[in-house]
PDB file of C-alpha atoms in Angstrom:
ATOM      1  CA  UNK A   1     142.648  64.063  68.380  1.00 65.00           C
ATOM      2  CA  UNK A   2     142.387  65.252  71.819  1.00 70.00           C
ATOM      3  CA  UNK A   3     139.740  63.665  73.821  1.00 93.00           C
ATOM      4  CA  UNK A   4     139.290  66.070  76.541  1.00 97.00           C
ATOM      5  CA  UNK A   5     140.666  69.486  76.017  1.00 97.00           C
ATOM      6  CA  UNK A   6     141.201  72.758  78.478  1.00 97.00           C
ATOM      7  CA  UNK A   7     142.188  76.721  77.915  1.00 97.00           C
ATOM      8  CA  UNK A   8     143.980  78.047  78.590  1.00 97.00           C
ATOM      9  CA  UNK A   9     146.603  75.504  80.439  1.00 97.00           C
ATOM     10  CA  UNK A  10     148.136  78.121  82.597  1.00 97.00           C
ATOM     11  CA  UNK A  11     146.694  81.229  84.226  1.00 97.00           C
ATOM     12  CA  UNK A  12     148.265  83.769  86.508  1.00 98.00           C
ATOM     13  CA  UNK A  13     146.224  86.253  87.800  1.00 97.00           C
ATOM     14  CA  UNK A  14     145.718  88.913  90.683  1.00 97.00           C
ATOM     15  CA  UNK A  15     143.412  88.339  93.877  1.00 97.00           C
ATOM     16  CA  UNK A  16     139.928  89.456  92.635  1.00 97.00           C
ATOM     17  CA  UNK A  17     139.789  89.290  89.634  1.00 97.00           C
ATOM     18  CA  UNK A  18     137.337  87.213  87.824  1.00 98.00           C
ATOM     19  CA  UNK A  19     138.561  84.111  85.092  1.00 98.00           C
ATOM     20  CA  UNK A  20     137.376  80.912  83.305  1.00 98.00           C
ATOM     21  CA  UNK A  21     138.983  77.905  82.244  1.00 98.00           C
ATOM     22  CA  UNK A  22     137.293  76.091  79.282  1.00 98.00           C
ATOM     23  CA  UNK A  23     136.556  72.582  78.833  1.00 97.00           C
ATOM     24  CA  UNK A  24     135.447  70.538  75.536  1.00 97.00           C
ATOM     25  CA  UNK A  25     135.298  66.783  74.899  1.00 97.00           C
ATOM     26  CA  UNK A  26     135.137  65.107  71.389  1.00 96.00           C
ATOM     27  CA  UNK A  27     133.958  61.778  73.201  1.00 95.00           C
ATOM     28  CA  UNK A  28     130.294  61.732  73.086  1.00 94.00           C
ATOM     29  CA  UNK A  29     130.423  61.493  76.739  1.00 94.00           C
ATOM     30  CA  UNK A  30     127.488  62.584  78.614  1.00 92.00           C
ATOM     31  CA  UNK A  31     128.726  63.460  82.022  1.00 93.00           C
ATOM     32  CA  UNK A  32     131.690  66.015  82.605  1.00 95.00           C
ATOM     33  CA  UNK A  33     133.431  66.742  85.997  1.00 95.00           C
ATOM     34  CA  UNK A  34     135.754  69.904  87.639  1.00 96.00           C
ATOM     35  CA  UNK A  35     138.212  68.146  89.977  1.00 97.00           C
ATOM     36  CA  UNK A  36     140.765  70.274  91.979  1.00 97.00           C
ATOM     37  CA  UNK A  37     144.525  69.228  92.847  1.00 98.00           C
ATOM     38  CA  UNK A  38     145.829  71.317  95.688  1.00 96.00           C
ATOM     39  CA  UNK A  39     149.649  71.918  95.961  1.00 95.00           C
ATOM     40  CA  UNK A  40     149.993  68.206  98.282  1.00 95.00           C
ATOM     41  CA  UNK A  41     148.650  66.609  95.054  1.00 96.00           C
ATOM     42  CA  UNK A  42     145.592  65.671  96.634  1.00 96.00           C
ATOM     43  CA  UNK A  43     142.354  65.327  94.026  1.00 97.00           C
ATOM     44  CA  UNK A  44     139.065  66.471  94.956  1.00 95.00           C
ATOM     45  CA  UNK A  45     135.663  65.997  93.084  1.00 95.00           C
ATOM     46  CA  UNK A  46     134.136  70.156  92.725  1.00 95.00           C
ATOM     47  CA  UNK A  47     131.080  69.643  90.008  1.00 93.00           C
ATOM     48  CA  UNK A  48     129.720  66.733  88.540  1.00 91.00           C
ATOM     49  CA  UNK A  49     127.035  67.454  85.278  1.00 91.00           C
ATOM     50  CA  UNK A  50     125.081  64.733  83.724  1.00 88.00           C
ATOM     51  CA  UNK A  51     123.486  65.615  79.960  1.00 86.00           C
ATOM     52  CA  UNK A  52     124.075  69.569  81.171  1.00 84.00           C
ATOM     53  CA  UNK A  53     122.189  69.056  84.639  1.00 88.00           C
ATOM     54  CA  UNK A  54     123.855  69.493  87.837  1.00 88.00           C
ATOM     55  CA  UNK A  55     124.547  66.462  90.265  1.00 86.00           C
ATOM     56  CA  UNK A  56     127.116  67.083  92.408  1.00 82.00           C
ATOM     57  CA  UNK A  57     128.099  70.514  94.201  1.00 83.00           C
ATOM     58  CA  UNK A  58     131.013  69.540  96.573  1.00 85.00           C
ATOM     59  CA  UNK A  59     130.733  72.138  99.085  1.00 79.00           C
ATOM     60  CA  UNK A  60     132.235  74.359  96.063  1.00 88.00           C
ATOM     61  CA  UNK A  61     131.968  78.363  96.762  1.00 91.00           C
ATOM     62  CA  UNK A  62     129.234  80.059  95.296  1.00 91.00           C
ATOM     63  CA  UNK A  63     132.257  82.266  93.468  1.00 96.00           C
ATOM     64  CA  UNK A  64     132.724  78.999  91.640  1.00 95.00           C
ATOM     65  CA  UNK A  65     129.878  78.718  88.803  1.00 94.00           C
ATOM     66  CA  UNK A  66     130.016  76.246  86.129  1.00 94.00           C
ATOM     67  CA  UNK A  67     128.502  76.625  83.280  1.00 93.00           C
ATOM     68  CA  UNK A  68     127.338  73.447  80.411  1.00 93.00           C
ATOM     69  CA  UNK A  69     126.124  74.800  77.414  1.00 92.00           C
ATOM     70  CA  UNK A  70     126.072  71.919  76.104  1.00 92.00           C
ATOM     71  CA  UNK A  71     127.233  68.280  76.668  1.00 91.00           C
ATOM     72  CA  UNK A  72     130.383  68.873  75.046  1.00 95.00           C
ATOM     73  CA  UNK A  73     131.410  71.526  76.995  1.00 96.00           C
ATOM     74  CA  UNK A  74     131.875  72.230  80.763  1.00 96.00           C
ATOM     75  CA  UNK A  75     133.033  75.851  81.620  1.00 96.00           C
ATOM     76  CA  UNK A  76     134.180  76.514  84.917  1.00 97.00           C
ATOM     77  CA  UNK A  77     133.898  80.622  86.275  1.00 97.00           C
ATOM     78  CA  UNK A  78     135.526  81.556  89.138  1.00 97.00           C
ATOM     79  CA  UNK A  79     134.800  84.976  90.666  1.00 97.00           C
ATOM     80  CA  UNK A  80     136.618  87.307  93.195  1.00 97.00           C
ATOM     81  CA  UNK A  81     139.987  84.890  92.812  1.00 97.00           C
ATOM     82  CA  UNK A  82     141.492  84.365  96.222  1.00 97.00           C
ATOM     83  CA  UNK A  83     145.336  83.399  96.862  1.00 97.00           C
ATOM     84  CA  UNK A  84     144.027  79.932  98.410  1.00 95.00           C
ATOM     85  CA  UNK A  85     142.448  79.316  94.749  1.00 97.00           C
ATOM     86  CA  UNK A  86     145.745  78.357  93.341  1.00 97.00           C
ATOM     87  CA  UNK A  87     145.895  74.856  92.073  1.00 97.00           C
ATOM     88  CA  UNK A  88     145.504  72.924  89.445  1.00 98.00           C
ATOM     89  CA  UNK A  89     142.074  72.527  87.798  1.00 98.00           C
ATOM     90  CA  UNK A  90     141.337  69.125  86.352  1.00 98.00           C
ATOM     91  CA  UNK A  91     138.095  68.529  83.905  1.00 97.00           C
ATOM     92  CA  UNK A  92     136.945  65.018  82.988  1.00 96.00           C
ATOM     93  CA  UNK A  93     134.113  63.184  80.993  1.00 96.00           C
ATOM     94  CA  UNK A  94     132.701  59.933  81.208  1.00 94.00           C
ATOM     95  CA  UNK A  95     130.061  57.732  79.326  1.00 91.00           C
ATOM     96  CA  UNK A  96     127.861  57.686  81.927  1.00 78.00           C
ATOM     97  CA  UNK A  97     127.976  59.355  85.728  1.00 69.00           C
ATOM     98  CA  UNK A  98     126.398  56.077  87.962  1.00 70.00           C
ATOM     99  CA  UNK A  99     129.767  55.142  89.413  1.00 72.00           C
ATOM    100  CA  UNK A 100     130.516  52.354  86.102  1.00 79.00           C
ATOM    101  CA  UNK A 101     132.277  54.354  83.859  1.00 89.00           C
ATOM    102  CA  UNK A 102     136.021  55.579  83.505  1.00 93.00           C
ATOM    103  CA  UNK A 103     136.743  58.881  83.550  1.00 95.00           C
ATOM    104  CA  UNK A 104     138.935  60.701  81.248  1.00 96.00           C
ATOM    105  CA  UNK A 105     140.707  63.774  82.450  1.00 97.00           C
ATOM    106  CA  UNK A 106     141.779  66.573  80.540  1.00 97.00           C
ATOM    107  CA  UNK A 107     145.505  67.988  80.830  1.00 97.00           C
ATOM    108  CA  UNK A 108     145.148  70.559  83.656  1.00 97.00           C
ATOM    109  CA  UNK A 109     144.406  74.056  83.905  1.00 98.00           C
ATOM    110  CA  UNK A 110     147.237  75.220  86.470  1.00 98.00           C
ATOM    111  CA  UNK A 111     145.756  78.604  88.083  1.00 98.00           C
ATOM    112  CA  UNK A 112     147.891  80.958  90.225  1.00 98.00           C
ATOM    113  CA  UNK A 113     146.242  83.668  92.461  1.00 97.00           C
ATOM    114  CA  UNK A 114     149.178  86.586  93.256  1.00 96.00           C
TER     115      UNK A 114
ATOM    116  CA  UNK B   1     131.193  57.657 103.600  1.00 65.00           C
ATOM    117  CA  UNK B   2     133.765  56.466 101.013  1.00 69.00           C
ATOM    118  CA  UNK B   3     137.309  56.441 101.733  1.00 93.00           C
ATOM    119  CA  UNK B   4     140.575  55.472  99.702  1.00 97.00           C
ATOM    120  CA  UNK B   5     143.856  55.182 101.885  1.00 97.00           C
ATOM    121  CA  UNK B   6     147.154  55.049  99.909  1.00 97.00           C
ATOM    122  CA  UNK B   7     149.798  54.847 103.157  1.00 93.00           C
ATOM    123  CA  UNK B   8     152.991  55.398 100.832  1.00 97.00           C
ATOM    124  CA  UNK B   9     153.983  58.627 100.251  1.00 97.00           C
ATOM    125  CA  UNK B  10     156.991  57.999  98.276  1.00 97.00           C
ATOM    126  CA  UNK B  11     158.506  55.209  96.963  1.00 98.00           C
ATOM    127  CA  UNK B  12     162.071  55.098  95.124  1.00 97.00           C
ATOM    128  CA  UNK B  13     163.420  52.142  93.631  1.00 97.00           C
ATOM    129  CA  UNK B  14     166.446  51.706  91.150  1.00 97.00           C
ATOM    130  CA  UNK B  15     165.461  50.571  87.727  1.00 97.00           C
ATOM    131  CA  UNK B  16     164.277  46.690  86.950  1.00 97.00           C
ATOM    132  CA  UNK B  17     163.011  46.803  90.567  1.00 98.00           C
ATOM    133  CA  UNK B  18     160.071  45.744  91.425  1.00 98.00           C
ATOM    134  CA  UNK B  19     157.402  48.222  93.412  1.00 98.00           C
ATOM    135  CA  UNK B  20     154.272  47.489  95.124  1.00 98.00           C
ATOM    136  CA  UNK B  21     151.754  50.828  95.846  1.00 98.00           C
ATOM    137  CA  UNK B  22     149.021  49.687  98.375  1.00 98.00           C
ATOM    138  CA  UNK B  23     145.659  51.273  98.043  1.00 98.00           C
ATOM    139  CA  UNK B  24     143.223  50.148 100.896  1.00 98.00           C
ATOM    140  CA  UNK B  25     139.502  51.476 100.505  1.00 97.00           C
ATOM    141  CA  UNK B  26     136.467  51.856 102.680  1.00 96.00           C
ATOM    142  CA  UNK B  27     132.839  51.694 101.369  1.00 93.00           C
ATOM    143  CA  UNK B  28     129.463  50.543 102.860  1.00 91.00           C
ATOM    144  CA  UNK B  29     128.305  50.175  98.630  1.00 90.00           C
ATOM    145  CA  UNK B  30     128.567  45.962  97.674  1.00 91.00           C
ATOM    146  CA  UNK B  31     128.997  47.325  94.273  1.00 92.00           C
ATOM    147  CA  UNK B  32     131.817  50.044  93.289  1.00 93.00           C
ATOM    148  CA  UNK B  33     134.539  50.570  91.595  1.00 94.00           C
ATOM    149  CA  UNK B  34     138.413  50.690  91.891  1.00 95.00           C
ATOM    150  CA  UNK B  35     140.850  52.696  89.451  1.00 96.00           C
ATOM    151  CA  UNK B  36     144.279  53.790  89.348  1.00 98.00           C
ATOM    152  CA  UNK B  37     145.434  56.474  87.307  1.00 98.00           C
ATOM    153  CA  UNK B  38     148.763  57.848  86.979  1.00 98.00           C
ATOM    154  CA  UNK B  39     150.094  61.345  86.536  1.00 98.00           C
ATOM    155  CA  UNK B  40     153.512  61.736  85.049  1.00 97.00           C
ATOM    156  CA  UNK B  41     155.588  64.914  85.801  1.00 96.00           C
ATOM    157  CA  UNK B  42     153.871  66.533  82.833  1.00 95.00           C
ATOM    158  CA  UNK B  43     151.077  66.579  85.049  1.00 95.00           C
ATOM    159  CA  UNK B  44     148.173  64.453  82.982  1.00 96.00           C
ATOM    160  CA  UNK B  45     145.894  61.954  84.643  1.00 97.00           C
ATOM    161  CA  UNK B  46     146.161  58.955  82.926  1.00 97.00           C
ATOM    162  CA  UNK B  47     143.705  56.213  83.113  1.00 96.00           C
ATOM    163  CA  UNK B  48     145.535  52.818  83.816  1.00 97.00           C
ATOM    164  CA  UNK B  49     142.565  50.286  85.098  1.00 95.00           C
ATOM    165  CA  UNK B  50     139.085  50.169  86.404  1.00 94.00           C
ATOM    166  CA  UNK B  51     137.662  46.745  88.358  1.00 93.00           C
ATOM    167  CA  UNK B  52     134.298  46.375  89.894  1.00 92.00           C
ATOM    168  CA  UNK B  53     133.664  44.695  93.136  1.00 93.00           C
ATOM    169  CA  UNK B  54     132.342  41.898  91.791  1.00 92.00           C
ATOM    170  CA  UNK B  55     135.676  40.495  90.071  1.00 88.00           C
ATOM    171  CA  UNK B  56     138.479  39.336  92.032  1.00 86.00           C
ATOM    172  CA  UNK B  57     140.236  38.696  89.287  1.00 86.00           C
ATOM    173  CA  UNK B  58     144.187  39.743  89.292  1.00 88.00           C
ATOM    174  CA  UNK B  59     144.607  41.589  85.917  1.00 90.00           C
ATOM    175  CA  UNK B  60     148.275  41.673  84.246  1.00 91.00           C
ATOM    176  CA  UNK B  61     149.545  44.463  82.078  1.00 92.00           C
ATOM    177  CA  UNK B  62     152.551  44.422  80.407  1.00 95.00           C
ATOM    178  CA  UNK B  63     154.423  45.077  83.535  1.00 96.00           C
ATOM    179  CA  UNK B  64     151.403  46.359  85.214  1.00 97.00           C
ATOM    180  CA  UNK B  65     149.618  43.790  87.455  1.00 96.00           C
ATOM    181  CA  UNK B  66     146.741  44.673  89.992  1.00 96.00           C
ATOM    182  CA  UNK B  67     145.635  42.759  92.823  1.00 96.00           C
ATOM    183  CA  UNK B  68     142.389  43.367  94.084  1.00 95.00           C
ATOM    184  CA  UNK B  69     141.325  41.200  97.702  1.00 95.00           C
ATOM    185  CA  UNK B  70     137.643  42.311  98.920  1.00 94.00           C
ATOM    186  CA  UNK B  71     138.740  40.512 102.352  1.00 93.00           C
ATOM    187  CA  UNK B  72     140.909  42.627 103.064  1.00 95.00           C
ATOM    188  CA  UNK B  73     139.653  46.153 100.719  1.00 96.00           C
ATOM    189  CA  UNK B  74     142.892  46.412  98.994  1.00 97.00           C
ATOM    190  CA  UNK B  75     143.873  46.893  95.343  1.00 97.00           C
ATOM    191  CA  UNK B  76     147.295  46.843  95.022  1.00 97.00           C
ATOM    192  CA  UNK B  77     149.459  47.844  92.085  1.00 97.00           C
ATOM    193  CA  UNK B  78     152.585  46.076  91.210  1.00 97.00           C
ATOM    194  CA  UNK B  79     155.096  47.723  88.601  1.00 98.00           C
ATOM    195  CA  UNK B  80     157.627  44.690  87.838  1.00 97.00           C
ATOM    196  CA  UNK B  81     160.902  45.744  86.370  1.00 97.00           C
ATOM    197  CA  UNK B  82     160.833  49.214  87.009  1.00 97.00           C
ATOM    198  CA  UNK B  83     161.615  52.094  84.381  1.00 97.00           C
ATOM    199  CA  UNK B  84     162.858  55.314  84.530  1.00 97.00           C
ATOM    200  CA  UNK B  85     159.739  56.546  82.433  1.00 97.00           C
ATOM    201  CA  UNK B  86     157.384  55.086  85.396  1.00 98.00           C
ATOM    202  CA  UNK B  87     158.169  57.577  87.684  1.00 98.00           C
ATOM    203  CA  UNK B  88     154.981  59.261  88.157  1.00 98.00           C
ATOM    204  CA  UNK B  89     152.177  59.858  91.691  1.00 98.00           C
ATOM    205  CA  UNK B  90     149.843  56.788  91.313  1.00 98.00           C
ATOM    206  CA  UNK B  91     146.471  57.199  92.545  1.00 98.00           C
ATOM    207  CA  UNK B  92     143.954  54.627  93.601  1.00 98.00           C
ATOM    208  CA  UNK B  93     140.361  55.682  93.283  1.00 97.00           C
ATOM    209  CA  UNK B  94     137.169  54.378  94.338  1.00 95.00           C
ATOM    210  CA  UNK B  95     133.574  55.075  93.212  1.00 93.00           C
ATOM    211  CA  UNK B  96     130.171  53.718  94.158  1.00 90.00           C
ATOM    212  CA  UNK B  97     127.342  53.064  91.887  1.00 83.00           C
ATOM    213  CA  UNK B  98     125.060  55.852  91.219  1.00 78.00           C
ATOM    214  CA  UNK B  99     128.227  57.888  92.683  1.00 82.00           C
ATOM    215  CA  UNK B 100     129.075  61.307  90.299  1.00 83.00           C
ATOM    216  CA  UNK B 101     132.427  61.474  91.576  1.00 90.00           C
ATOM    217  CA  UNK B 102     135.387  59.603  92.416  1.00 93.00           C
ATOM    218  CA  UNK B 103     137.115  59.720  95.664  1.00 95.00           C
ATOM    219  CA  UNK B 104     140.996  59.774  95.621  1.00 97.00           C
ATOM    220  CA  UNK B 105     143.519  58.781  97.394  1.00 97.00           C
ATOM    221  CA  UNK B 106     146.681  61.238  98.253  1.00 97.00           C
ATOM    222  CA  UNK B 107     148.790  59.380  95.930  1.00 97.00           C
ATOM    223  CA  UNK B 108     152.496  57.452  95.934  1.00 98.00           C
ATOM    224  CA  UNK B 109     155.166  59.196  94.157  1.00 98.00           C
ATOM    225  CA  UNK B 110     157.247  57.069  92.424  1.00 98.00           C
ATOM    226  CA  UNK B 111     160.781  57.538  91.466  1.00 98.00           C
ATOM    227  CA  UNK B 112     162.719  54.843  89.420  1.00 98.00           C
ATOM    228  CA  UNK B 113     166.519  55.733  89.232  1.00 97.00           C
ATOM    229  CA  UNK B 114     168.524  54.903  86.701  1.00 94.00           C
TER     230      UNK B 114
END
């Protein structure tokens, strides 16, 4: 059983155009997290949700909108794709969101912008 | 602010090497925690260990073994007897309590020839 799971796990798309990537966890978890990886490999914390509530908006773009409809599930939408929005999207769950728990990542959503 | 330096960019070793990744982290928090994850070339984040500040303790893995020294705010990773299937980018991580997010470092590839 997957624990954390993402769709699609590639996307290629053009500049402007609008696309989600989907994110479930079967772990009861009640926090979930978007991380990017940029091309140097380097991981940086986007959205943080606790029990569907924001916490953390890292300085994100407003054309990035996530979405929880439920604790299970974090949805990230990205609007008006630009070419600098090509990376690899990460999402993760943990127990709890204090700074204690581990977090466990799902396999990558690798988005290119053409 | 939190910070987690990992001065190696690359490391390659020949197999049944020994390799040492150095992870050196800056917080103002007396209580947070220290991971490393790895990420194969199939591009997962895998969770390998999490260690609050509190315990010093050197942990041993198989042929994983983590050092962690709050005198000097390192937590260094030791792979002893190197195989081909560790190469992989190791990150340390660091997160402070009532912290939604962890802060990475930029990672250490890895390479273990055969």
């Amino acid at each position: 059983d997957t624990a954390v799971s993402q769709t699609p796990k590639y996307l290629v798309t053009q500049m402007g155009n609008d696309k989600s990537i989907k994110c479930e966890q079967n772990l009861g978890h009640d926090t979930m997290y978007w991380y990017k990886q940029d091309s140097k490999k380097f991981l940086k914390i986007m959205f943080s949700y606790n029990n569907k509530e924001l916490i953390i908006n890292e300085t994100v773009p407003n054309r990035f909108s996530p979405k929880s409809p439920d604790k299970a599930h974090l949805n990230l939408h990205i609007n008006s794709l630009e070419l600098g929005d090509s990376a690899v999207y990460f999402c993760a769950s943990s127990h709890g969101g204090s700074g204690t728990d581990t977090q466990y990542f799902g396999p990558g959503t690798r988005l290119t912008v053409l | 602010a939190q910070k987690v330096t990992q001065a190696q960019t690359e490391i390659s070793v020949v197999e049944k090497e020994d390799v040492t990744l150095d992870c050196v982290y800056e917080t103002r928090d007396t209580t947070y925690y220290l991971f490393w994850y790895k990420q194969p070339p199939s591009g997962e984040l895998v969770f390998l260990i999490r260690r609050n500040s509190f315990d010093e303790q050197n942990e041993i893995s198989g042929r994983y073994s983590w050092n962690f020294q709050k005198s000097t705010s390192s937590f260094n990773f030791t792979i002893t007897a190197s195989q081909v299937v560790d190469s992989a980018v190791y990150f340390c991580a660091l997160s402070e309590v009532n912290d939604y997010k962890l802060s990475f470092g930029a990672g250490t590839t890895v390479t273990v020839r055969a």
